[in-house]
Coordinates of C-alpha atoms and ligand atoms in Angstrom, one line a residue:
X1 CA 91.1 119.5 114.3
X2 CA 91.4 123.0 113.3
X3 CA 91.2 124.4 109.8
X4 CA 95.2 123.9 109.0
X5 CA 95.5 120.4 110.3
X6 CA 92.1 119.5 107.8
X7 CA 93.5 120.7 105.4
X8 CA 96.7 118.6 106.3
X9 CA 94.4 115.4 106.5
X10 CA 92.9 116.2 103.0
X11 CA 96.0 116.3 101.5
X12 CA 96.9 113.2 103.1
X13 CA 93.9 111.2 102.4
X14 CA 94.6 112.5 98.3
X15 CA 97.9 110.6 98.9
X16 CA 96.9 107.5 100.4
X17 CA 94.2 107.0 97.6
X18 CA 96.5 107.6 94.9
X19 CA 98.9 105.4 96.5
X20 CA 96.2 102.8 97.0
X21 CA 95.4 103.0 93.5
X22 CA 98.3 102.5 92.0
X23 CA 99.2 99.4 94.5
X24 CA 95.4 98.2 94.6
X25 CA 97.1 95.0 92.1
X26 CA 100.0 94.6 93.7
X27 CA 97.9 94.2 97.0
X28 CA 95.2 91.8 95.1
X29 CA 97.6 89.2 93.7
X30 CA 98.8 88.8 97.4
X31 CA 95.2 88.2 98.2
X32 CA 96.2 84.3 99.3
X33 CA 99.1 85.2 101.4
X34 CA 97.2 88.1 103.3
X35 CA 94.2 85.8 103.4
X36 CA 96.2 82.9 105.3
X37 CA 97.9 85.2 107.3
X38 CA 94.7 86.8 108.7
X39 CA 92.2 84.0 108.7
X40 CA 92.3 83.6 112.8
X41 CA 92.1 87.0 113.6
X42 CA 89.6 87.6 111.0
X43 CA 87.4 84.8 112.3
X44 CA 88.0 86.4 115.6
X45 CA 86.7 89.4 115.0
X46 CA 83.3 88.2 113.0
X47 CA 83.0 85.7 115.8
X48 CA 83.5 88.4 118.6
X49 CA 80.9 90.9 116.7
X50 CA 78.4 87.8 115.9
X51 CA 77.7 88.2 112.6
X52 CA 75.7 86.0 111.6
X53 CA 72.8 84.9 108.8
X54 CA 70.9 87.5 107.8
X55 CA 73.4 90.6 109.2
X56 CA 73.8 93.7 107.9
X57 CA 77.3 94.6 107.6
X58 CA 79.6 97.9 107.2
X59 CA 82.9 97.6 105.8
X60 CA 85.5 99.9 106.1
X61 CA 88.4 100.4 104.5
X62 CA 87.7 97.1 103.0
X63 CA 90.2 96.8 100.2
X64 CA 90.2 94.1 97.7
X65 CA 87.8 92.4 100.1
X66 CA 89.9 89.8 101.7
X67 CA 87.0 90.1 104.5
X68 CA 84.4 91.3 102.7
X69 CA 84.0 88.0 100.7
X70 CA 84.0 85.9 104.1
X71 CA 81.6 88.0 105.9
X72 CA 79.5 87.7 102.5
X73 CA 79.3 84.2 103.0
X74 CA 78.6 84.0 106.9
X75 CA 75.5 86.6 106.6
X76 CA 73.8 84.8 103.4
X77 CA 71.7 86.3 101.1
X78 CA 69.0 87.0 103.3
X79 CA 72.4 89.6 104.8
X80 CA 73.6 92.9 103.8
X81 CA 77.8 94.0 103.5
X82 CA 78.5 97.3 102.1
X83 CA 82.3 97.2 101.6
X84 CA 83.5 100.7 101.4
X85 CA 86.8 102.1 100.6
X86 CA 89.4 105.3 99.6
X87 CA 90.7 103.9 96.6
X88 CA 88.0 103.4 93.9
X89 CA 90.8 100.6 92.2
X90 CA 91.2 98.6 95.2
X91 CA 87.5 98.6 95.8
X92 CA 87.3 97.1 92.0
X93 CA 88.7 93.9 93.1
X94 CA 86.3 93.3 96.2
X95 CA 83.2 94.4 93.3
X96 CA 84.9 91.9 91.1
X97 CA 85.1 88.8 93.7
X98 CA 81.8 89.7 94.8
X99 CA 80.3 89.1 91.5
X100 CA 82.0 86.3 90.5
X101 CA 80.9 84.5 93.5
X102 CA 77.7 85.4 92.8
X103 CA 77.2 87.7 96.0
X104 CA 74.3 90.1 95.0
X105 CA 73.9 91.2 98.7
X106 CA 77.4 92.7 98.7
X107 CA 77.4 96.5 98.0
X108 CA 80.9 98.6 97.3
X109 CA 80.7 102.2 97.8
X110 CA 83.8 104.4 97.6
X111 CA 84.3 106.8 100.6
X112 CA 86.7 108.2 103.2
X113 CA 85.9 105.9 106.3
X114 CA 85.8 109.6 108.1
X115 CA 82.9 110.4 105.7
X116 CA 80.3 107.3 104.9
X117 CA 77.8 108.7 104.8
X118 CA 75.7 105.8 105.3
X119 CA 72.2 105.8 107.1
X120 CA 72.0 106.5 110.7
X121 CA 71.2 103.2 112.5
X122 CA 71.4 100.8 109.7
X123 CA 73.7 98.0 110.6
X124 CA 74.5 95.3 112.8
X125 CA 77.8 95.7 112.4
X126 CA 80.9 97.4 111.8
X127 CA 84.5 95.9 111.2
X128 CA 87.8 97.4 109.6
X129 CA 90.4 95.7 109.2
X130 CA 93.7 97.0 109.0
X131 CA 92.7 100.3 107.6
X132 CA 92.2 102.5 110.9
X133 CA 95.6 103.3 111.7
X134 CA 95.7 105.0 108.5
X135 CA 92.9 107.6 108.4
X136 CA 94.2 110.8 109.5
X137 CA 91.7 111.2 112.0
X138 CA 90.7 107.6 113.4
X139 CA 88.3 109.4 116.2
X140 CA 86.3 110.2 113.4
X141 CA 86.4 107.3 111.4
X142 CA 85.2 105.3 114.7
X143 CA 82.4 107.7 115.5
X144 CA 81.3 106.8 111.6
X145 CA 81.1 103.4 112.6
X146 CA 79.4 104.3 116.0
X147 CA 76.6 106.6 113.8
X148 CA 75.8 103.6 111.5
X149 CA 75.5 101.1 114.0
X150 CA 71.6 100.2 115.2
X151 CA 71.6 100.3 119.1
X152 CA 72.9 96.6 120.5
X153 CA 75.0 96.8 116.9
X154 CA 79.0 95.6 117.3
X155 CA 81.7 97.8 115.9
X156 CA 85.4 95.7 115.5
X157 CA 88.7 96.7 114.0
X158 CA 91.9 94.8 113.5
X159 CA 95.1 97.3 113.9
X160 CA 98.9 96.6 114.2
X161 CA 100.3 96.8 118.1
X162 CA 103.1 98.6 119.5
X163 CA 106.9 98.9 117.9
X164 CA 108.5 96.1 119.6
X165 CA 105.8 93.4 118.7
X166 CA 105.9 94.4 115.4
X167 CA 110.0 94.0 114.5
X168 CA 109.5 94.1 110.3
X169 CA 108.0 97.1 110.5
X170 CA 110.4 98.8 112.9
X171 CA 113.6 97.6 110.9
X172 CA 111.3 98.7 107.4
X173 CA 111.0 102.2 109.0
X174 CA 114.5 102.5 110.4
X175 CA 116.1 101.7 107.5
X176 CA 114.1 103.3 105.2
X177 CA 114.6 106.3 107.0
X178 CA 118.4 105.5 107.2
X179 CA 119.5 105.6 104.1
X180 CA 117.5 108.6 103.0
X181 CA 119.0 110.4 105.4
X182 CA 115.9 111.7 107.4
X183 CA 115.6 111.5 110.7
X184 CA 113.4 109.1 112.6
X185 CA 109.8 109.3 113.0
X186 CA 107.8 108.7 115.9
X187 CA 106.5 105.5 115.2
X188 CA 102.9 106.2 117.0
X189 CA 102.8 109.3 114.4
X190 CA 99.6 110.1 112.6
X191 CA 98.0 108.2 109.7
X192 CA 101.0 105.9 109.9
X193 CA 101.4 102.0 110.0
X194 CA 101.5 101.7 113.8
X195 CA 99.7 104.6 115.0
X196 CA 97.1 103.1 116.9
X197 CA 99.8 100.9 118.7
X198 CA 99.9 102.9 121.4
X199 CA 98.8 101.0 124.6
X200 CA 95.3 101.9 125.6
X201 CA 95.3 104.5 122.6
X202 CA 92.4 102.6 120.9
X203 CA 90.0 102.0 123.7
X204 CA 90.1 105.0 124.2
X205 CA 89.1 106.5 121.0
X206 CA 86.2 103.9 121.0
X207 CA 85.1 104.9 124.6
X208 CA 84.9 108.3 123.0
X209 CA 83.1 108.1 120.2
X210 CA 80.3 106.9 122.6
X211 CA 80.8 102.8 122.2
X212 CA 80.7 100.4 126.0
X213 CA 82.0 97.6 126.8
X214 CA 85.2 98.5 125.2
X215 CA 87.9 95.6 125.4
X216 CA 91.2 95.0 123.4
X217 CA 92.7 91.8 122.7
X218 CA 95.9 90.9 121.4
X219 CA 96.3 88.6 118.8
X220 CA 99.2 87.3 117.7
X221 CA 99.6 87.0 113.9
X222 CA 102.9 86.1 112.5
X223 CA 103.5 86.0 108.8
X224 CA 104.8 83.1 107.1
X225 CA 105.9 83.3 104.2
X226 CA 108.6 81.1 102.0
X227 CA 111.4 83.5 102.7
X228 CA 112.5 87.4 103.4
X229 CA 112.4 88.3 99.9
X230 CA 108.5 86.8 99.6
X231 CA 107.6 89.6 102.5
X232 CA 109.6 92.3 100.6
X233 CA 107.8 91.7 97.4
X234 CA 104.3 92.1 99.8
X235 CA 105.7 95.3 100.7
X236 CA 106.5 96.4 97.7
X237 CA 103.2 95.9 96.4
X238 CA 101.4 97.6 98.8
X239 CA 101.1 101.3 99.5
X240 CA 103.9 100.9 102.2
X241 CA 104.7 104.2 103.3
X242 CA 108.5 103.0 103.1
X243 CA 108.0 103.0 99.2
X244 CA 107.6 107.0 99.5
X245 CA 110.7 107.0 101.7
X246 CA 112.9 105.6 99.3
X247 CA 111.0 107.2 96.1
X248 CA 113.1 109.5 95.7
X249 CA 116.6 108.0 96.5
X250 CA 118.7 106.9 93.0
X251 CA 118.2 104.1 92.2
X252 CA 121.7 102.8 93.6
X253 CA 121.0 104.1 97.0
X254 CA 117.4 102.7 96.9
X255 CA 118.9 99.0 95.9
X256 CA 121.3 99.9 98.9
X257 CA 118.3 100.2 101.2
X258 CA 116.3 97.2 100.1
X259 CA 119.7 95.0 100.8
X260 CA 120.3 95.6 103.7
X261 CA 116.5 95.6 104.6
X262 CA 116.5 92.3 103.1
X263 CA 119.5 91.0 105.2
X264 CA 118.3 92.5 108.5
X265 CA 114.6 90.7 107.8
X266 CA 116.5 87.3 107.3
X267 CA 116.7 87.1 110.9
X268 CA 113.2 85.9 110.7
X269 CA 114.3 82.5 108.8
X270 CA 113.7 79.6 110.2
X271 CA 113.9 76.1 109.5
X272 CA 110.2 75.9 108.0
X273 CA 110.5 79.3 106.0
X274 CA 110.4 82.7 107.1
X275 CA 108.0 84.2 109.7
X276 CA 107.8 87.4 110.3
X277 CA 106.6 88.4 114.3
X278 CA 103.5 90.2 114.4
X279 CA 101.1 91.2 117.0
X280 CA 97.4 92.7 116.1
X281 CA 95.0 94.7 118.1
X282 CA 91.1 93.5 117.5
X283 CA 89.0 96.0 119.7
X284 CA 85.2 95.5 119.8
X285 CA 83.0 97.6 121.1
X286 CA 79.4 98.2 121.7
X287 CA 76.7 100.4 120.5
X288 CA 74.1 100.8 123.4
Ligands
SAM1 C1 96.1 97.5 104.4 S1 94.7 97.7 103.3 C2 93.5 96.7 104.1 C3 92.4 96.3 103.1 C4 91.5 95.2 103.6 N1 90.7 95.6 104.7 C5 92.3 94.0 104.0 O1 92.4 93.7 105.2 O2 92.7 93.2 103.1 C6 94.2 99.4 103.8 C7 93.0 99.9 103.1 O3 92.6 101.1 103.8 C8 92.1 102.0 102.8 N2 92.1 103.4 103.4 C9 93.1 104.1 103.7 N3 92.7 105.3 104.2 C10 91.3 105.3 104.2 C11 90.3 106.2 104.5 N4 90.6 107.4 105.0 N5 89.0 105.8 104.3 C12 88.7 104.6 103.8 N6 89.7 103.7 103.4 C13 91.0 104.0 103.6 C14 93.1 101.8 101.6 O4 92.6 102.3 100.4 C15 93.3 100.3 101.7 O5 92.4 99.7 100.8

């Protein structure tokens, strides 16, 4: 990256946590949906980086702790997770849940998933889940992971796929986009929702920030939820980038947008509720 881009991805990264701050509640009181909706895949990826009793654990990007919370549990107190994060308000939540369940081995530490910081060799383990695809520079973020990790140490993540697996977010984009009148955006573009989508993007990152044994699996994840306007009210609540799409539209135009967002997403009803098609990306690798 060369000095203008960095700058760029400073700028960026100031965004996202402000964004994240603001929506860190928003995000939290959907802590049950986002909990059901990624209880397989997040079993997955404990399962496929064995974390076990005793563990020591680095999580990135770790939110309000969704994961944090369940990996707390699997390592026990003779375990270690430090859940770290962008957004010191978001992080609050996973210090909060942490405590009240009476975790003393979990750790939060705000700090760009690029930057750490953390010892050299100190884990077991790294996950991140669904925070990635957002840092401005991922390579970096995964050679973080790669630096903390002891040798024999798993590193997972959890990312969104490719466009056409992932239908909400395309029509969320395109019609964002739409009715403010931009043009469209290259949905593999940096820092943004599916930007890791890319097939065989990912492994490739991890191969080069020095992990083996590299291998991708696709998971797929839909969300249920009780209806189109349930999803919508997730999305509003989190730092979406949609929501700085249509920030600036009056407020007619922007109640245009969410309509017909809101129509075009109730293709996605079904008899049993709405459920939203989504396919995830867990990629483990390994630490030799
Ligand atoms: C979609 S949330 C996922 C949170 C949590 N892992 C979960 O699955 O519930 C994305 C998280 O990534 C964090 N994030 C975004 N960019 C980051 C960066 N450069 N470094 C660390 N965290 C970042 C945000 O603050 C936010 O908490």
């Amino acid at each position: 990256m060369n000095a203008a881009m960095q700058t760029g991805a400073e700028e960026f990264k100031s965004a996202a946590r402000a964004a994240w701050n603001q929506h860190a509640k928003g995000w939290n009181d959907h802590d049950a949906e986002i909990g059901t909706w990624l209880r397989d895949p997040t079993e997955a990826m404990i399962a496929m980086c064995g974390i076990g009793a005793g563990a020591r654990v680095l999580d990135v990007a770790a939110g309000a702790g969704g994961q944090t919370l369940e990996i707390a549990r699997r390592v026990g107190p003779t375990g270690f997770v430090l859940a770290t994060d962008l957004s010191p308000a978001i992080l609050d939540f996973a210090k909060e849940k942490a405590r009240r369940a009476g975790y003393a081995h979990v750790e939060t530490r705000v700090a760009d998933g690029e930057q750490i910081g953390v010892a050299e060799v100190s884990f077991d383990a790294a996950i991140c889940r669904l925070g990635l695809m957002f840092f401005p520079d991922p390579a970096r973020g995964l050679a973080e992971m790669f630096r903390a990790l002891k040798p024999g140490g798993h590193a997972c993540t959890m990312v969104f796929s490719a466009p056409e697996a992932n239908p909400c977010i395309s029509i969320l984009m395109a019609t964002a986009l739409k009715h403010a009148k931009a043009p469209p955006r290259d949905p593999f573009g940096r820092g943004g929702l599916l930007s890791l989508g890319k097939p065989g993007l990912i492994d490739q990152l991890f191969e080069r920030a020095g992990f083996a044994r590299v291998a991708t699996t696709k998971v797929n994840a839909p969300f249920r939820l009780p209806s189109a306007k349930h999803y919508l009210d997730f999305v509003r609540n989190s730092a979406s980038p949609i929501l700085q799409i249509l920030g600036p539209l009056a407020e007619s135009a922007r109640k245009a947008a969410w309509a017909e967002i809101e129509e075009k997403l109730g293709a996605f009803t079904t008899p049993h509720g709405w459920v939203g098609p989504n396919e995830l990306l867990l990629t483990l690798g390994h630490r030799p």
